[in-house]
Short mmCIF file of C-alpha atoms and ligand atoms in Angstrom, two decimals:
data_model
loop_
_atom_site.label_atom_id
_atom_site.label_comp_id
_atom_site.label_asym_id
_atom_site.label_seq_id
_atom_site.Cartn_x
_atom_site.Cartn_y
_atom_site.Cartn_z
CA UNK A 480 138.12 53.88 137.60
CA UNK A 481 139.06 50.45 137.28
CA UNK A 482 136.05 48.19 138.74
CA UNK A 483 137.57 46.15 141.88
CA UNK A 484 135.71 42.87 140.74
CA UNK A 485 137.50 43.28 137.13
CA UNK A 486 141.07 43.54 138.71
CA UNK A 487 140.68 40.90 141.43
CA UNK A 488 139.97 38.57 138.62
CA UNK A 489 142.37 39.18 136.45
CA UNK A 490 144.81 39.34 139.66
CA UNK A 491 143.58 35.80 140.74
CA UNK A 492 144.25 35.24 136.85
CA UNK A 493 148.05 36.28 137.14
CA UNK A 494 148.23 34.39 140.63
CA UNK A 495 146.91 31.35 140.05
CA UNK A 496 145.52 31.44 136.29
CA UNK A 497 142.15 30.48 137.50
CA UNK A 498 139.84 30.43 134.42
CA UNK A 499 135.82 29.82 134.51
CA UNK A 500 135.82 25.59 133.64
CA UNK A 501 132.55 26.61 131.83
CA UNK A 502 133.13 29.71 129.59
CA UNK A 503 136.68 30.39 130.40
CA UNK A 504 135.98 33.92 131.97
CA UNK A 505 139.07 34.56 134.62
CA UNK A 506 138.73 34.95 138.18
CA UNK A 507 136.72 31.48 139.37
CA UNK A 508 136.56 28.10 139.14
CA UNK A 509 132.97 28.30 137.89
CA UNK A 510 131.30 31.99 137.21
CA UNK A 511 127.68 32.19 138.71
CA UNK A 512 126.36 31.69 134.97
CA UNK A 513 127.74 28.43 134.55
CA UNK A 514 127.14 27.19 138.10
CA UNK A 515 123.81 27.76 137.19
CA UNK A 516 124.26 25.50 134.03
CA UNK A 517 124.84 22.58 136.40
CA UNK A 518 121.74 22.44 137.71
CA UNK A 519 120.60 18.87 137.55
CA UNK A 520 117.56 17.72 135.72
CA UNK A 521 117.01 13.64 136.45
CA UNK A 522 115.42 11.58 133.79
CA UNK A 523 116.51 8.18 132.68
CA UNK A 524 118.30 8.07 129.91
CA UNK A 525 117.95 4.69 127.42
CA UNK A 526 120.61 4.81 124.62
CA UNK A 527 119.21 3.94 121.45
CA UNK A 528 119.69 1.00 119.80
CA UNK A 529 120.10 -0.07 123.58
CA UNK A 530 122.62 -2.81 124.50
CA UNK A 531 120.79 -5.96 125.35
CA UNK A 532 122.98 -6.42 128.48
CA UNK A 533 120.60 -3.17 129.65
CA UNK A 534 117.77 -4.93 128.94
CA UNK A 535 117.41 -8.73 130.02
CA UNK A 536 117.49 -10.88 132.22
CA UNK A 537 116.29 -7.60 133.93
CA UNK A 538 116.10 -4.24 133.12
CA UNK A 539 119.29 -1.83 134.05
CA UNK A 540 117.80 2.15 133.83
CA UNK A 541 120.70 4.53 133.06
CA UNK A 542 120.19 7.58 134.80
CA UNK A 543 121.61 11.18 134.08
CA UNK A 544 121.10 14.63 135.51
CA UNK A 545 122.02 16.88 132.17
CA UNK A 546 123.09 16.48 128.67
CA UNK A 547 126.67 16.21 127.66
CA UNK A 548 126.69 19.38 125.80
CA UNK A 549 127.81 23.14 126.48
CA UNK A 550 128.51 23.87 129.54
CA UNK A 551 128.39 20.62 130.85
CA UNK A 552 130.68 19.52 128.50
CA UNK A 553 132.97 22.11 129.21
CA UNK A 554 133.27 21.42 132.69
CA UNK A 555 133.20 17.51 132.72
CA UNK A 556 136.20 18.10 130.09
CA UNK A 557 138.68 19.85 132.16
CA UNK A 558 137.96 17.70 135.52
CA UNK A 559 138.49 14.63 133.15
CA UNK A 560 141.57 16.02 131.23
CA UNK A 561 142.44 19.15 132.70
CA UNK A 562 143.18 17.57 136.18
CA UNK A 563 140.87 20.33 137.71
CA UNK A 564 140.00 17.91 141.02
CA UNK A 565 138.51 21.13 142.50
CA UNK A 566 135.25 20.93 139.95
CA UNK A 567 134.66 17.46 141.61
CA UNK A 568 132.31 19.33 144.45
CA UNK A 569 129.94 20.94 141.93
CA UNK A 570 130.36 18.35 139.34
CA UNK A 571 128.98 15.70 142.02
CA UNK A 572 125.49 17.43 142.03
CA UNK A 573 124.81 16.28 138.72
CA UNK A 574 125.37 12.70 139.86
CA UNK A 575 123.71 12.87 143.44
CA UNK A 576 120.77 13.94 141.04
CA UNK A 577 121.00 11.15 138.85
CA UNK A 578 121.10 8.50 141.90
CA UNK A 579 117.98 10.44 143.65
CA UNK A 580 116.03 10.11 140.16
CA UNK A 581 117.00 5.93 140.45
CA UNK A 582 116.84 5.45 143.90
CA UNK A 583 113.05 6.91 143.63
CA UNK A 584 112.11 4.37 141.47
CA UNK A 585 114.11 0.99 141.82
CA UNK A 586 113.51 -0.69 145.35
CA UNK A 587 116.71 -1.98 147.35
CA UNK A 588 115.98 -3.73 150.59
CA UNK A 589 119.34 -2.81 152.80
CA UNK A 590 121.05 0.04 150.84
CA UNK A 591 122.92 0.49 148.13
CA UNK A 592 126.29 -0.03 146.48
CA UNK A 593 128.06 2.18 143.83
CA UNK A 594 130.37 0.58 141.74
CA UNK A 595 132.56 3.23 139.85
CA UNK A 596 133.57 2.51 136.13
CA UNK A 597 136.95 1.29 136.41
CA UNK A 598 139.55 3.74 135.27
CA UNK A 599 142.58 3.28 133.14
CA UNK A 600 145.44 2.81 134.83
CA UNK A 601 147.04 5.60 132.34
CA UNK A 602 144.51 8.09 132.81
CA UNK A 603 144.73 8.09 136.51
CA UNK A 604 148.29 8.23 136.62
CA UNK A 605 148.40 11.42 134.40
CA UNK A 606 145.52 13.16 136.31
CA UNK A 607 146.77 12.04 139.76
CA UNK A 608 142.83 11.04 140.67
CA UNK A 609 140.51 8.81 139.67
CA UNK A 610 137.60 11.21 138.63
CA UNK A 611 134.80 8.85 138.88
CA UNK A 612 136.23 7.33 141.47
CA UNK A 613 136.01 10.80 143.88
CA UNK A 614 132.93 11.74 142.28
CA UNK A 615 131.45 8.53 143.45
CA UNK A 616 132.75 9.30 147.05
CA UNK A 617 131.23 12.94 147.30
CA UNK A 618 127.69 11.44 145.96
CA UNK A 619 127.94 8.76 148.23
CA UNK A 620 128.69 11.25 151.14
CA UNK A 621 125.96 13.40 150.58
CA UNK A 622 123.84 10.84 149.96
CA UNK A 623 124.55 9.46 153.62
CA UNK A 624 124.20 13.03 154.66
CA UNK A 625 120.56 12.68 153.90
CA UNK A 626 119.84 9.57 154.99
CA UNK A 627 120.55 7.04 152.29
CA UNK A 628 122.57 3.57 152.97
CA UNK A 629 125.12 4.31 150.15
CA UNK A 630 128.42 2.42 149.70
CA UNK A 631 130.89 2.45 147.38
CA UNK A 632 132.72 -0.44 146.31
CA UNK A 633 135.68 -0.28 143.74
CA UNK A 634 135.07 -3.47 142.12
CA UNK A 635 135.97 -2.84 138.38
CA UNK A 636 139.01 -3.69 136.77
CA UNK A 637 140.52 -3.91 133.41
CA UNK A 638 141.44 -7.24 132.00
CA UNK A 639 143.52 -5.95 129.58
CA UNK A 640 144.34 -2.66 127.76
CA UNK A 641 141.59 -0.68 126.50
CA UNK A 642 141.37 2.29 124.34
CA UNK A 643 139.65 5.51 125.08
CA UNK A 644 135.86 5.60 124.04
CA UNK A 645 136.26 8.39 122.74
CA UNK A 646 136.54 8.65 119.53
CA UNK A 647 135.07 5.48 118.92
CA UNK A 648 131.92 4.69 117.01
CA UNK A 649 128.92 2.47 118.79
CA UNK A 650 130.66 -1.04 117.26
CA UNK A 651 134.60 -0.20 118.11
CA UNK A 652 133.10 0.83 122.08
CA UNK A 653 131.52 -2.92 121.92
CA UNK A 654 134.41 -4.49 120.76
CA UNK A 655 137.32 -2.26 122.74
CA UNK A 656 135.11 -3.55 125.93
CA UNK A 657 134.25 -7.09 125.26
CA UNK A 658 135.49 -9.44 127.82
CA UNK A 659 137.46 -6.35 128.95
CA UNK A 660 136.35 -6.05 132.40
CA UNK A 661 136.39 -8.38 135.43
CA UNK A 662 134.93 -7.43 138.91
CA UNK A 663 136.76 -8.28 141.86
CA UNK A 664 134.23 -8.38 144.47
CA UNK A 665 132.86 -12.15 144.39
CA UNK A 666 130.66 -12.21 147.02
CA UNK A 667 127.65 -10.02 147.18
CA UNK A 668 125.02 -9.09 149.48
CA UNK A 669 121.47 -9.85 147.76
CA UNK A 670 120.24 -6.63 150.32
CA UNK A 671 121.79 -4.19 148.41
CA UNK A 672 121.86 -2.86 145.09
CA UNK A 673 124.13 -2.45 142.90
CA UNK A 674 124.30 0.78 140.64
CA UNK A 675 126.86 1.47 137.82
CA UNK A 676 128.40 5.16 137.89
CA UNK A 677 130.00 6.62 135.36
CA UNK A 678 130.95 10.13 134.09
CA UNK A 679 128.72 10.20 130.38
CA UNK A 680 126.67 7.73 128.48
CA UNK A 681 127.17 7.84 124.91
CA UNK A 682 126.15 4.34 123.20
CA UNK A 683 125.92 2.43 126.41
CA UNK A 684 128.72 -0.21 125.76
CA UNK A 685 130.52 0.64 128.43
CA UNK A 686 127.89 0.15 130.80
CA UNK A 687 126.50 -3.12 129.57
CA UNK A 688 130.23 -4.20 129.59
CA UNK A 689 130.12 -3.09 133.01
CA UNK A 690 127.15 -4.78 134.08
CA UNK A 691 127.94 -7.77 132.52
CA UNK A 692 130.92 -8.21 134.49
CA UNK A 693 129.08 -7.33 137.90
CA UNK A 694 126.49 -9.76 136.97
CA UNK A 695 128.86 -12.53 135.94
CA UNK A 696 130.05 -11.90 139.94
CA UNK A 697 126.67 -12.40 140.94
CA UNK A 698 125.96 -8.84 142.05
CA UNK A 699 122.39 -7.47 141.86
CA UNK A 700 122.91 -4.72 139.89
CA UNK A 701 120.12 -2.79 139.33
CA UNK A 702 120.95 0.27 137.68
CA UNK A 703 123.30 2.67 135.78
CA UNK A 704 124.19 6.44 136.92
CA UNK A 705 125.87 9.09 135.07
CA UNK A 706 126.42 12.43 135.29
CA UNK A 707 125.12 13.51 131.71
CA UNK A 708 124.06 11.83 128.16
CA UNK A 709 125.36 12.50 124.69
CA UNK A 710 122.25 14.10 123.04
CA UNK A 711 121.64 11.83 119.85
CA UNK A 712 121.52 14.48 117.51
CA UNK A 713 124.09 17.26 119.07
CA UNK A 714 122.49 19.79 116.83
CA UNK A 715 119.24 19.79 118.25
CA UNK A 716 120.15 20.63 121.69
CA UNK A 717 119.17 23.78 122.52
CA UNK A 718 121.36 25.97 124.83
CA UNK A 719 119.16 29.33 126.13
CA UNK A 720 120.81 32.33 127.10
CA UNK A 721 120.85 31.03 130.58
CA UNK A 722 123.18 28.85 129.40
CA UNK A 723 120.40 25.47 130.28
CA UNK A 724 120.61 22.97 127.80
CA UNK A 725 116.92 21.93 127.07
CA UNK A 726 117.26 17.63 125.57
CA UNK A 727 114.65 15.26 125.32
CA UNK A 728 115.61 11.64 125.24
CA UNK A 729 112.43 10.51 122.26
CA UNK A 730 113.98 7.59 121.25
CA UNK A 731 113.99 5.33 124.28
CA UNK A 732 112.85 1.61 123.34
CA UNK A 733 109.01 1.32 123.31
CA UNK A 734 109.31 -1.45 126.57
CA UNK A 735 111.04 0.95 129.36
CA UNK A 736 109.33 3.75 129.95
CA UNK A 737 111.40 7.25 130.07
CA UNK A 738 110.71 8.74 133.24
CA UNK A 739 111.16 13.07 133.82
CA UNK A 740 111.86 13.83 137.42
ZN1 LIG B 584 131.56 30.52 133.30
#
């Protein structure tokens, strides 16, 4: 006898061609396994060498909740280039983590604002969403929803065409963003905070480029967000069964201090 659970997947399969974003099983969005995978582990999350725009005049802690690898990956790939808007929900966890991690240890006196990495214009058009953008908004929301003064301000904007980081090596990032970004916003509260969001941090160029453009607007931006970090050495990740990915960020510089929440 056919088991039910079997042919309801495979009919939502026909139907709809719903695939597992994680391991590409059929039936769901996201199998139990790999919902499980996104559970969010914050720690802050210093690239090495670290862009000095991260480090004076103040420090700027980037903050993740997993590391960009397996399933993680996976799913942060096809929301980014699969136009899958519907992984936004569980993707946001990962980044409401992330903020909680910073928010416990940076101070803001009336709130804070989240200023999404700006988009480009191409990307957005192809994908019909801005995906840090929405995943911004959700955080925010359920950040609200439990009592936290969150805004979020879209303040980022190219100057000029850039290429994808991706791709790139740690100098081309630099140079693709250098003087690439402008912020809009001109005026800023000194009572609330600024924080960076972003989808991965890889190098950190894009969010010292980032920074550097809040800060030349005279926003107080305190620190960086992401959903996950690219492991430095991808091989020595270690993925269990359970599909967790187990990374330790050693290398942070010797004057920040790497903090496991
Ligand atoms: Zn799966």
């Amino acid at each position: 006898m056919t088991d039910l659970r079997t042919l309801s997947a495979a009919a939502a399969d026909l139907v709809v061609g719903m695939r597992c974003a994680g391991c590409g099983l059929p039936g769901l969005q996201l199998c139990q396994t790999c919902r499980q995978a996104l559970r969010p582990r914050a720690r802050s999350c210093w690239p090495d060498p670290c862009p000095p725009e991260l480090l004076t005049p103040t420090p700027v802690p980037p903050w993740c909740a997993a590391a960009y690898a397996g399933v993680v990956r996976a799913v942060l790939l096809e929301y980014k280039e699969r136009g899958r808007d519907g992984l936004a929900e569980p993707l946001a966890g990962l980044l409401v983590a992330a903020l909680r991690g910073l928010f416990a240890t940076e101070a803001s006196p009336g709130g804070w604002t989240l200023v999404p990495m700006a988009s480009r214009r191409a990307t957005v058009r192809s994908r019909g969403y801005d995906g840090v953008l929405l995943l911004s908004r959700i955080a925010a929301r359920r950040l609200r929803g439990s009592g936290h003064d969150v805004l979020v301000t879209r303040s980022l904007r190219h100057r000029r065409r850039v290429a994808d980081q991706a791709g790139l090596n740690a100098t081309q990032r630099r140079e693709n963003l250098d003087g690439a970004l402008r912020s809009v916003v001109g005026r800023w509260s000194r009572r609330r905070a600024v924080v960076v969001v972003d989808d991965v941090v890889t190098t950190g160029a894009t969010a010292a480029a980032a920074v550097s453009a809040l800060r030349d607007s005279g926003a107080p931006v305190v620190g960086a967000a992401v959903l996950a970090a690219t492991p430095r050495r991808p091989g020595r990740v270690s993925l269990s069964a359970a599909g967790e990915v187990d990374t330790t960020y050693r290398n942070a510089p010797r004057r920040v201090t790497v903090q496991n929440m």
